PDB file of C-alpha atoms in Angstrom:
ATOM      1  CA  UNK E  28      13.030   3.169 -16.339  1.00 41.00           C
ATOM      2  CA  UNK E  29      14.452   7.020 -16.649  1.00 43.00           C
ATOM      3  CA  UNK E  30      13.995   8.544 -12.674  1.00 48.00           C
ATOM      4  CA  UNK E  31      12.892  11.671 -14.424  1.00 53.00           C
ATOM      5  CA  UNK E  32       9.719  10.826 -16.591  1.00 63.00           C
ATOM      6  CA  UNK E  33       6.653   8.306 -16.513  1.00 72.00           C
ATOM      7  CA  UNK E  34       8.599   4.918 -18.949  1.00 76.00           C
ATOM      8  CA  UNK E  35       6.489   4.445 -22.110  1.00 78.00           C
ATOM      9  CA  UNK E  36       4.770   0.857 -21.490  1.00 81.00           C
ATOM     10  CA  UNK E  37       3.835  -0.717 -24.624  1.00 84.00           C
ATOM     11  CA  UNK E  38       0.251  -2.931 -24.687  1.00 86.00           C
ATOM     12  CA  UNK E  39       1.990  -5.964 -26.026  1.00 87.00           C
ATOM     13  CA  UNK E  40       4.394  -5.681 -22.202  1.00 88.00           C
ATOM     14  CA  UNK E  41       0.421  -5.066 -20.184  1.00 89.00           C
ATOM     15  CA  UNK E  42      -0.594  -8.700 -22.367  1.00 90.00           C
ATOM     16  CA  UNK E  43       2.905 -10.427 -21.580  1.00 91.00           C
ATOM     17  CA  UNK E  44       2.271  -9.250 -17.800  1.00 89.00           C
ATOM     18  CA  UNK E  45      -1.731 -10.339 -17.506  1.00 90.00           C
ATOM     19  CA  UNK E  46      -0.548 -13.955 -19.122  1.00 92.00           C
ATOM     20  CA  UNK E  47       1.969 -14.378 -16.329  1.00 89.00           C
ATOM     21  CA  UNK E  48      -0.492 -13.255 -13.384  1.00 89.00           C
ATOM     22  CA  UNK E  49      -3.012 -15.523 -15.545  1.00 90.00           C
ATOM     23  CA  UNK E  50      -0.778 -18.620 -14.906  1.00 91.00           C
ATOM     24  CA  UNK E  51       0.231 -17.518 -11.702  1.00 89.00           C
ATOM     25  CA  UNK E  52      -3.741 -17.784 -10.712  1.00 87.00           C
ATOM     26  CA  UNK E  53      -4.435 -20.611 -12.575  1.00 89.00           C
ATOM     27  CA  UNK E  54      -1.224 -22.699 -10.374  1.00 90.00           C
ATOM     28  CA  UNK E  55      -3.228 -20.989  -6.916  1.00 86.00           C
ATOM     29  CA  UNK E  56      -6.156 -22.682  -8.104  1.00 86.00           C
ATOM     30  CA  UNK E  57      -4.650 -25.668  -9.114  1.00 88.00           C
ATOM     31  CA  UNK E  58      -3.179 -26.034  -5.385  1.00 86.00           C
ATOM     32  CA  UNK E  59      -6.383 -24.930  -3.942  1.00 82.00           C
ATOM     33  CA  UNK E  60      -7.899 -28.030  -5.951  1.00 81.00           C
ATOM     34  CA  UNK E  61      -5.340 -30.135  -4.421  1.00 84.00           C
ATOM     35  CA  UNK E  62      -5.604 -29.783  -0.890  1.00 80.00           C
ATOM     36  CA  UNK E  63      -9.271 -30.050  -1.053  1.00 75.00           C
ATOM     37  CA  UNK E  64      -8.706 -33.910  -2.613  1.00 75.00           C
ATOM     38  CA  UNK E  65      -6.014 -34.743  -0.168  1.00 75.00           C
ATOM     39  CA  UNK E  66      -8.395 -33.783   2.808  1.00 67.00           C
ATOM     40  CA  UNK E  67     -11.854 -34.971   1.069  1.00 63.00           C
ATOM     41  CA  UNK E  68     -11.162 -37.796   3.581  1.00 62.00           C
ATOM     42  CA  UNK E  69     -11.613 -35.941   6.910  1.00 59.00           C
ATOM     43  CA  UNK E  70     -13.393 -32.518   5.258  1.00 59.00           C
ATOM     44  CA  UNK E  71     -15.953 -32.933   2.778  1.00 58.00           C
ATOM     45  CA  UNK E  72     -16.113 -29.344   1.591  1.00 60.00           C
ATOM     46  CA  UNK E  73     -18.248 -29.556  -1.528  1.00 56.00           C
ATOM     47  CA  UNK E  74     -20.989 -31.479   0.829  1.00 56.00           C
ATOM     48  CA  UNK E  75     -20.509 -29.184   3.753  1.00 56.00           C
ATOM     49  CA  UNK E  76     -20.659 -25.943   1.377  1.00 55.00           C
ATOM     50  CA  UNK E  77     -23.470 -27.083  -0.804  1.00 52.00           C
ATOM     51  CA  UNK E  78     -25.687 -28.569   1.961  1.00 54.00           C
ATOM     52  CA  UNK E  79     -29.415 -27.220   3.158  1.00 50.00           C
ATOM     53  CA  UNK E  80     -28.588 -25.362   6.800  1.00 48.00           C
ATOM     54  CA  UNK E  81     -29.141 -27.216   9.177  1.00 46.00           C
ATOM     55  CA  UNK E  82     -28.672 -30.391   7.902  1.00 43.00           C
ATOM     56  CA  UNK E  83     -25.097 -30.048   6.886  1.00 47.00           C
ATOM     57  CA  UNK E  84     -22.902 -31.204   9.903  1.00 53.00           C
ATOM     58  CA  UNK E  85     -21.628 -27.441  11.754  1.00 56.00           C
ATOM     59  CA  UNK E  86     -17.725 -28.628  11.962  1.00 64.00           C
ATOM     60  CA  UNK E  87     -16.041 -25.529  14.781  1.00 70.00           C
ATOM     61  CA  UNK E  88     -12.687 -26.290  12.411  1.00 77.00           C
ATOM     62  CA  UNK E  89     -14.160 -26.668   9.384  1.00 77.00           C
ATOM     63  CA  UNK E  90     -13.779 -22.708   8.476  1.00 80.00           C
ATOM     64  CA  UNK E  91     -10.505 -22.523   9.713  1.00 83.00           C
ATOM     65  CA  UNK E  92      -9.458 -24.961   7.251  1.00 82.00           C
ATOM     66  CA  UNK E  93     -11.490 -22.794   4.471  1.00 81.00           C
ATOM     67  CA  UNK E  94      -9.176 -19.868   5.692  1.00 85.00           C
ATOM     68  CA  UNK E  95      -6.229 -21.466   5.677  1.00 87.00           C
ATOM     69  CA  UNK E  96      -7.041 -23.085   2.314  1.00 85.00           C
ATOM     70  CA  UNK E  97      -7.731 -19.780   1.305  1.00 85.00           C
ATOM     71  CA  UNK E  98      -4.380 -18.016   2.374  1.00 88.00           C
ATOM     72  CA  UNK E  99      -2.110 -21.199   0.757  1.00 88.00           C
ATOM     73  CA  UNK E 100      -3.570 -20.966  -2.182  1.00 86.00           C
ATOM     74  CA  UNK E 101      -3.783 -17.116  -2.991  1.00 87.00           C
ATOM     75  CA  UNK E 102      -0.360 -16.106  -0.985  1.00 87.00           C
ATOM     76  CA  UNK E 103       0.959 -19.304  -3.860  1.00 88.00           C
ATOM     77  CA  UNK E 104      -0.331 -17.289  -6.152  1.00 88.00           C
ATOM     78  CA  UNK E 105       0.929 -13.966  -5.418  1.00 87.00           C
ATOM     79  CA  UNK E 106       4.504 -15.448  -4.607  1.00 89.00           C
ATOM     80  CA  UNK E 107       4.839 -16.734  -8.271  1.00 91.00           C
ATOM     81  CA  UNK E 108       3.220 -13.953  -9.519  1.00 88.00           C
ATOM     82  CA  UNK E 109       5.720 -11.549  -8.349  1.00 89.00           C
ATOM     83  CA  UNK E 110       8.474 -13.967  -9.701  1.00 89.00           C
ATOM     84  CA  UNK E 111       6.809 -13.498 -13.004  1.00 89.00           C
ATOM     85  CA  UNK E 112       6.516  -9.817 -12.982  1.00 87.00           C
ATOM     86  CA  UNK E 113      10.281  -9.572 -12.570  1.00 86.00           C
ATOM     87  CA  UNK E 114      10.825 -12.326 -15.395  1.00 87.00           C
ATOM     88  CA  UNK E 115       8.312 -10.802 -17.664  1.00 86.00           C
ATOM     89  CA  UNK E 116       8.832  -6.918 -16.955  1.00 84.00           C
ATOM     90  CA  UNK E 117      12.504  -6.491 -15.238  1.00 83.00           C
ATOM     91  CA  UNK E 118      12.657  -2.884 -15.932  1.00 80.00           C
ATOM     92  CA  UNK E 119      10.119  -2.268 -13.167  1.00 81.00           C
ATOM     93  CA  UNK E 120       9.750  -5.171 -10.732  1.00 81.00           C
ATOM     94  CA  UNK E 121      13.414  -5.618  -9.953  1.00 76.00           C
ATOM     95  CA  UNK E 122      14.996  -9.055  -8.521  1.00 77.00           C
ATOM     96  CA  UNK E 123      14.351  -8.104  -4.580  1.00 75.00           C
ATOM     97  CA  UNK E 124      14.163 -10.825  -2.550  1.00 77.00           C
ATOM     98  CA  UNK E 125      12.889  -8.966   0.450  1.00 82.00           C
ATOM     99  CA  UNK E 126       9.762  -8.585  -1.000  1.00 87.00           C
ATOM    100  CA  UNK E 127       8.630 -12.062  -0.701  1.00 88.00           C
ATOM    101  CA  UNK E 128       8.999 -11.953   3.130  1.00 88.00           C
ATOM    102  CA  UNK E 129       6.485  -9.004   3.447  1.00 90.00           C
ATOM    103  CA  UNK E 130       4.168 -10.854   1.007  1.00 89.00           C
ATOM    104  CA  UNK E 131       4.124 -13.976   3.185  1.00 90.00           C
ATOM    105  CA  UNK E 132       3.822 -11.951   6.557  1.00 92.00           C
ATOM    106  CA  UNK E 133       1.437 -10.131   5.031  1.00 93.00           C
ATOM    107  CA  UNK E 134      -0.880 -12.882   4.017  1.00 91.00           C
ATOM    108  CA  UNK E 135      -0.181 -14.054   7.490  1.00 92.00           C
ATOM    109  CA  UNK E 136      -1.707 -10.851   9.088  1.00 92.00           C
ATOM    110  CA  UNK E 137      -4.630 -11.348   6.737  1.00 92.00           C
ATOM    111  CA  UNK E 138      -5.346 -14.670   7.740  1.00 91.00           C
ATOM    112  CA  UNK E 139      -4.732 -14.658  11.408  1.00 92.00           C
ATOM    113  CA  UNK E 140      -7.206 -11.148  10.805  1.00 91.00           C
ATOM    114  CA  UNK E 141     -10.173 -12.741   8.715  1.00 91.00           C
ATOM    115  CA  UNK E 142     -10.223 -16.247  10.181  1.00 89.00           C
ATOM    116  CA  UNK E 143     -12.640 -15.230  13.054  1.00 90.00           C
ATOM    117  CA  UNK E 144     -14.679 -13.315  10.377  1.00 89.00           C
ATOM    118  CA  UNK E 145     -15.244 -17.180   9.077  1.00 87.00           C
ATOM    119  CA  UNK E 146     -16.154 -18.829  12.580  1.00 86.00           C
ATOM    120  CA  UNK E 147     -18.782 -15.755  12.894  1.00 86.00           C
ATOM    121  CA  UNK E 148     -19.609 -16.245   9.445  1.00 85.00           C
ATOM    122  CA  UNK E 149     -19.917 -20.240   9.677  1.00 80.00           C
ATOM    123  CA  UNK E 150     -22.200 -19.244  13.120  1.00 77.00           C
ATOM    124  CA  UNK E 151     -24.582 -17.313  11.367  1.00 77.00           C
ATOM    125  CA  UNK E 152     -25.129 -18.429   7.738  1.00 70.00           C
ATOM    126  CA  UNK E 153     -22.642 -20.666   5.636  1.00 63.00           C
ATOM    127  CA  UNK E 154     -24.108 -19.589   2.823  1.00 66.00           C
ATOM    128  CA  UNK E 155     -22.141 -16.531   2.994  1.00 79.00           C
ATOM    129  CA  UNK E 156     -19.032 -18.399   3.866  1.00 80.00           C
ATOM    130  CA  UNK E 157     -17.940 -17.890   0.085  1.00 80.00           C
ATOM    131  CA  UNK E 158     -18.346 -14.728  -0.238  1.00 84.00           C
ATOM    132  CA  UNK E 159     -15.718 -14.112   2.799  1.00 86.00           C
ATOM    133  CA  UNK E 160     -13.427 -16.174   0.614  1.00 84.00           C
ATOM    134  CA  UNK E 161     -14.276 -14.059  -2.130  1.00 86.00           C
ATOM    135  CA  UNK E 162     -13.515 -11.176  -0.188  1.00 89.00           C
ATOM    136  CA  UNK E 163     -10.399 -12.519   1.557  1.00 89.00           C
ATOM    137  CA  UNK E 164      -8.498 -13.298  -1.592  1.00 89.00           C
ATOM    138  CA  UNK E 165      -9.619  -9.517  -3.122  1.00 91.00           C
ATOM    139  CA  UNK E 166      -7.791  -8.345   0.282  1.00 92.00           C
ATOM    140  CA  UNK E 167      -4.642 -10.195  -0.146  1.00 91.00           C
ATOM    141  CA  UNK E 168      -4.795  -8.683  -3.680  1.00 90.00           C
ATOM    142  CA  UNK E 169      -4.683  -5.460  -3.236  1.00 91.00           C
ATOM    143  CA  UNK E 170      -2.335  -5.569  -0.109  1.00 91.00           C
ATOM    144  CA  UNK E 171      -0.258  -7.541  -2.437  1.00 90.00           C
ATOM    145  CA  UNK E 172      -0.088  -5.115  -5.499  1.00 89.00           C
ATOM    146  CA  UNK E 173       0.538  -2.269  -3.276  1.00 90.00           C
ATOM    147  CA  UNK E 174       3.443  -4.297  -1.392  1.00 89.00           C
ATOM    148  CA  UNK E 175       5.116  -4.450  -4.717  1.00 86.00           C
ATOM    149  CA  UNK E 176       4.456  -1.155  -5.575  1.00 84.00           C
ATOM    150  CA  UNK E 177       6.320   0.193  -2.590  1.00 84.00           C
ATOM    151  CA  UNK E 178       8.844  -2.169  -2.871  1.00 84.00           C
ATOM    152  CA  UNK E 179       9.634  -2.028  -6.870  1.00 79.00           C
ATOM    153  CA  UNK E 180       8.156   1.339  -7.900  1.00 70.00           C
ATOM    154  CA  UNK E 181       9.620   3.906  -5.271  1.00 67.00           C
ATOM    155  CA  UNK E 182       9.308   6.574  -7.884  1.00 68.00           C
ATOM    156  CA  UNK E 183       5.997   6.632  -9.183  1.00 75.00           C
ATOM    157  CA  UNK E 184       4.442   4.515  -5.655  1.00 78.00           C
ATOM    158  CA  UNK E 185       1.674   6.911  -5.715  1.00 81.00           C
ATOM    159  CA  UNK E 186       0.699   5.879  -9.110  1.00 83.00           C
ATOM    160  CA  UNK E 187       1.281   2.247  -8.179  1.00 83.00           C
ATOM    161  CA  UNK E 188      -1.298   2.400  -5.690  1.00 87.00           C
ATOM    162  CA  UNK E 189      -3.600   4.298  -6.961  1.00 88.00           C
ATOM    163  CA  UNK E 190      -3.346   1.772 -10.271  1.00 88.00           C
ATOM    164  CA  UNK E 191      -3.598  -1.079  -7.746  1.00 90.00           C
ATOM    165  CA  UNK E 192      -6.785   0.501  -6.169  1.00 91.00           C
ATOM    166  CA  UNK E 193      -8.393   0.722 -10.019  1.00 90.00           C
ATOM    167  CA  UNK E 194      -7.206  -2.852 -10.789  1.00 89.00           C
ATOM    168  CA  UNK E 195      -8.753  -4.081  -7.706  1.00 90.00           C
ATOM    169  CA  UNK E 196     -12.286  -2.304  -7.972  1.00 91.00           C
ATOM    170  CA  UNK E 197     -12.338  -3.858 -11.587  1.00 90.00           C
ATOM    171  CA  UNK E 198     -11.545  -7.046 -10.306  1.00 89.00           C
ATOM    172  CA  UNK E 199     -14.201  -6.751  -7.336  1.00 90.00           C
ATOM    173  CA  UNK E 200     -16.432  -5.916 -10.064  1.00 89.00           C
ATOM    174  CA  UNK E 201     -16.242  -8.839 -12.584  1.00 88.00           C
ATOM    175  CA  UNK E 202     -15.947 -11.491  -9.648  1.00 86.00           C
ATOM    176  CA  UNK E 203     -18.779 -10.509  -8.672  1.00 85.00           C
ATOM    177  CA  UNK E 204     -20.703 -10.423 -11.938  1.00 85.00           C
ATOM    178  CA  UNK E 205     -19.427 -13.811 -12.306  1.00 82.00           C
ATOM    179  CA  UNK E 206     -20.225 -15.700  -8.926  1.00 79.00           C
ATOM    180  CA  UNK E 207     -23.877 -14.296  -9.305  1.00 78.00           C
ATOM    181  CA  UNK E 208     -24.063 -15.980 -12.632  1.00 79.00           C
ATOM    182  CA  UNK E 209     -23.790 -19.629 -11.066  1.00 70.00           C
ATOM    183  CA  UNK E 210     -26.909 -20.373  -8.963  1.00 67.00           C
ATOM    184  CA  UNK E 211     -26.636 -23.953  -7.486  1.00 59.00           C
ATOM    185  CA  UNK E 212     -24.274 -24.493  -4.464  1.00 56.00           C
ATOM    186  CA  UNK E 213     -21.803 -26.811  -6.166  1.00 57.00           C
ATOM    187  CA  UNK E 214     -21.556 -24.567  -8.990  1.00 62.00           C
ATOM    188  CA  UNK E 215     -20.887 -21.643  -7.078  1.00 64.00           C
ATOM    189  CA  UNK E 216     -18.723 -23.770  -5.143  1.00 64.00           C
ATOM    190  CA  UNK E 217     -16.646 -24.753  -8.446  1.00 69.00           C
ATOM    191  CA  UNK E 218     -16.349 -21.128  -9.826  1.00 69.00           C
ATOM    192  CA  UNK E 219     -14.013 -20.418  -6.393  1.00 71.00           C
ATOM    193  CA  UNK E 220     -11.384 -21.851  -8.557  1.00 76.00           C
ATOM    194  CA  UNK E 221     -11.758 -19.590 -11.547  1.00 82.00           C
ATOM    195  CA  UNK E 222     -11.916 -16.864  -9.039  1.00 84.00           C
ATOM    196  CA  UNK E 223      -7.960 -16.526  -8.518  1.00 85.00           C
ATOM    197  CA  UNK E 224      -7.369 -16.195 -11.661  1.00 88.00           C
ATOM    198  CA  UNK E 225      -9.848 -13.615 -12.723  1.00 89.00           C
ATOM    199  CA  UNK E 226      -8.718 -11.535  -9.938  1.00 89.00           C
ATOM    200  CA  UNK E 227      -5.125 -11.677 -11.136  1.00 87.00           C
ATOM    201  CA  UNK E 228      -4.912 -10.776 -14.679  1.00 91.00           C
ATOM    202  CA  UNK E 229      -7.868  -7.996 -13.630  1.00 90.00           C
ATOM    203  CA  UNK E 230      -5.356  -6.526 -11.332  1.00 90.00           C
ATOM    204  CA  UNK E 231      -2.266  -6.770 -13.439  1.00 89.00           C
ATOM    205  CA  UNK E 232      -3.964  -5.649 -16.903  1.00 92.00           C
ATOM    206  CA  UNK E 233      -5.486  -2.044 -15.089  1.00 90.00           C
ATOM    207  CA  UNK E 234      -2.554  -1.781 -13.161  1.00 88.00           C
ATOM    208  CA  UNK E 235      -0.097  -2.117 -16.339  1.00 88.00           C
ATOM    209  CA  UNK E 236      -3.408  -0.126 -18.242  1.00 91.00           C
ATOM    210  CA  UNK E 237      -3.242   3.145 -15.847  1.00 87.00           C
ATOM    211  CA  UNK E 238       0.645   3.157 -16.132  1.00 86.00           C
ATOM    212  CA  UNK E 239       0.053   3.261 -20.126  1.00 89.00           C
ATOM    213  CA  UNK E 240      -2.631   6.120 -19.480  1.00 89.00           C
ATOM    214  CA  UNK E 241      -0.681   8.179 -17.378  1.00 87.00           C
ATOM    215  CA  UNK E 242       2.253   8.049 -19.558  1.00 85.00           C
ATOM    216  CA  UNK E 243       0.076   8.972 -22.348  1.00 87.00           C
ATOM    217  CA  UNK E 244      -1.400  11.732 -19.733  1.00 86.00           C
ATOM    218  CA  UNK E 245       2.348  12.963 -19.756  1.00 83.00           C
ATOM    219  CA  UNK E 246       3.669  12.676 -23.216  1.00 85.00           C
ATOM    220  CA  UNK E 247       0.546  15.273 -24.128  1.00 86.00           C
ATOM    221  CA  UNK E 248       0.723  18.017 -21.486  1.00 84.00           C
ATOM    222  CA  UNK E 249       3.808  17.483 -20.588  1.00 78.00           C
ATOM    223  CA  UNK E 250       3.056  16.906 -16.505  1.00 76.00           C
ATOM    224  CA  UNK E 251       4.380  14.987 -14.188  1.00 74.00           C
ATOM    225  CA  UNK E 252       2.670  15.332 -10.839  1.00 75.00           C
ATOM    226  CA  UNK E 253       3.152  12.509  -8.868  1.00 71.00           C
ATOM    227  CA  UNK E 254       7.219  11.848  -9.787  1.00 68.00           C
ATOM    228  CA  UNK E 255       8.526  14.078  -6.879  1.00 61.00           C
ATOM    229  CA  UNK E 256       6.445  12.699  -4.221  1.00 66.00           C
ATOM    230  CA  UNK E 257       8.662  11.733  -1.794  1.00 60.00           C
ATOM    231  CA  UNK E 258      10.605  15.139  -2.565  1.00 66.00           C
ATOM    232  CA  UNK E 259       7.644  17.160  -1.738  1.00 68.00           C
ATOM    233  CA  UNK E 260       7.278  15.051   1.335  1.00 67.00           C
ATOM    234  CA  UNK E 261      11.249  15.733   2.512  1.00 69.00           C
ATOM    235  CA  UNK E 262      10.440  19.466   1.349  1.00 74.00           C
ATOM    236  CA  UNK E 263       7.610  19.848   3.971  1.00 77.00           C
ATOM    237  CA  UNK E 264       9.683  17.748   6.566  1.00 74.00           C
ATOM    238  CA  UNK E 265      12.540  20.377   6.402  1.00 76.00           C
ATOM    239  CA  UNK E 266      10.191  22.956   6.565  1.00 80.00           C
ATOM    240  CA  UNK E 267       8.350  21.535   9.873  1.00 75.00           C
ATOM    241  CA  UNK E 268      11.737  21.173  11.181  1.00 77.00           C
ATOM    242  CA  UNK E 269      12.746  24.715  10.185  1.00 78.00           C
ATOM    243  CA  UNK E 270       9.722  26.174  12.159  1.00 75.00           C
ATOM    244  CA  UNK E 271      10.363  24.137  14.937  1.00 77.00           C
ATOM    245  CA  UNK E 272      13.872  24.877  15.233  1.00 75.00           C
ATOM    246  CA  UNK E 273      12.620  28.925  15.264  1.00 73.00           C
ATOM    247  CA  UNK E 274      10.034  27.946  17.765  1.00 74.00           C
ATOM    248  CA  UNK E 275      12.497  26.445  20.342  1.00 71.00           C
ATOM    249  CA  UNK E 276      14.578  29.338  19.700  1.00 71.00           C
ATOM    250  CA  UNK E 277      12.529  31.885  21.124  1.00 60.00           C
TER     251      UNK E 277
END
């Protein structure tokens, strides 16, 4: 990508992108699916989930387990996604290895964060317990996005996040519009898993989609207004410094 100018993404690169964040959510849910068979045994979350309060058996670890089921699955997810990004669009997300630490750490500080939001949660009403899940992974995806922003977009990071804002509201949006579709417990239950998935491409196709706008933005007026950022930023530090410096010397 030229330092100088917004790069001219092509549509066909946003598609190539959204496949790879599509697979990448498709795996988290796959793994999700997974752990939930290998600990049917001792946690029967579909029953637990799905039951008719009070009935259901109130287990103090059961949604600490949902959490941490929660953060394997999507932090998976976003680990593979970001390999993907810089397979499927290496002029942007380059090959750093640093930014898979401060993805895990920061789906650690999410999850050490939002796991007594699911004991309160589990407390008052289970029913809502999905919705924190909902609302956990839509966390970890927009802390993620920005994380690779920062870390693979130093440039343009203003547009980065504000593109990883947009893709996140969208994505808010149609999970939303999709969990409300499913009434019954177990079906609501079963649409978790499609969840990851639909949050991921939303994310990556705005994200890619508001990168192709603003170069389009550019290419017509000719402006560039959030290139020289950090510039600006080291402008007005020098400047604070400069008054400073005449301060002290009075």
């Amino acid at each position: 990508m030229s330092s100088f100018w917004p790069r001219n993404i092509k549509f066909s690169e946003i598609a190539i992108n959204t496949l790879g964040q599509l697979i990448a959510g498709f795996i988290g849910s796959i793994i999700i699916l997974i752990i939930v068979f290998a600990s049917a045994k001792v946690l029967d979350i579909g029953s637990t989930m799905t039951s008719t309060w009070p009935s259901a058996e109130r287990s103090t670890i059961f949604p600490i387990i949902l959490s941490l089921i929660t953060f394997i699955g999507t932090t998976a997810s976003f680990l593979l996604g970001t390999k993907l990004f810089q397979l499927t669009d290496p002029e942007k997300y380059s090959r750093n290895s640093l930014i898979y630490s401060h993805l895990t750490f920061y789906g650690i500080f999410v999850y050490i964060f939002l796991t007594p939001v699911y004991l309160i949660t589990w407390a008052v009403s289970y029913d809502m317990l999905m919705i924190i899940t909902i609302i956990h992974a839509l966390i970890l995806a927009l802390g993620t996005s920005i994380i690779q922003e920062i870390l693979s977009n130093y440039r343009y990071l203003l547009l980065g996040v504000y593109a990883s804002f947009v893709g996140t509201f969208f994505a808010s949006a149609f999970v939303i519009l999709f969990f409300t579709r499913f009434e019954s417990g177990y079906a609501k239950l079963l649409s978790l898993l499609l969840i990851l998935p639909l949050i991921y491409t939303s994310v990556a196709f705005f994200k890619g989609l508001s990168e192709l706008l603003y170069a389009k933005y550019y290419n017509f007026t000719s402006l560039d207004p959030l290139w020289d950022i950090h510039i600006q930023l080291q402008k007005q530090a020098e400047e604070e410094l400069r008054e400073l410096e005449e301060k002290n010397t009075l």
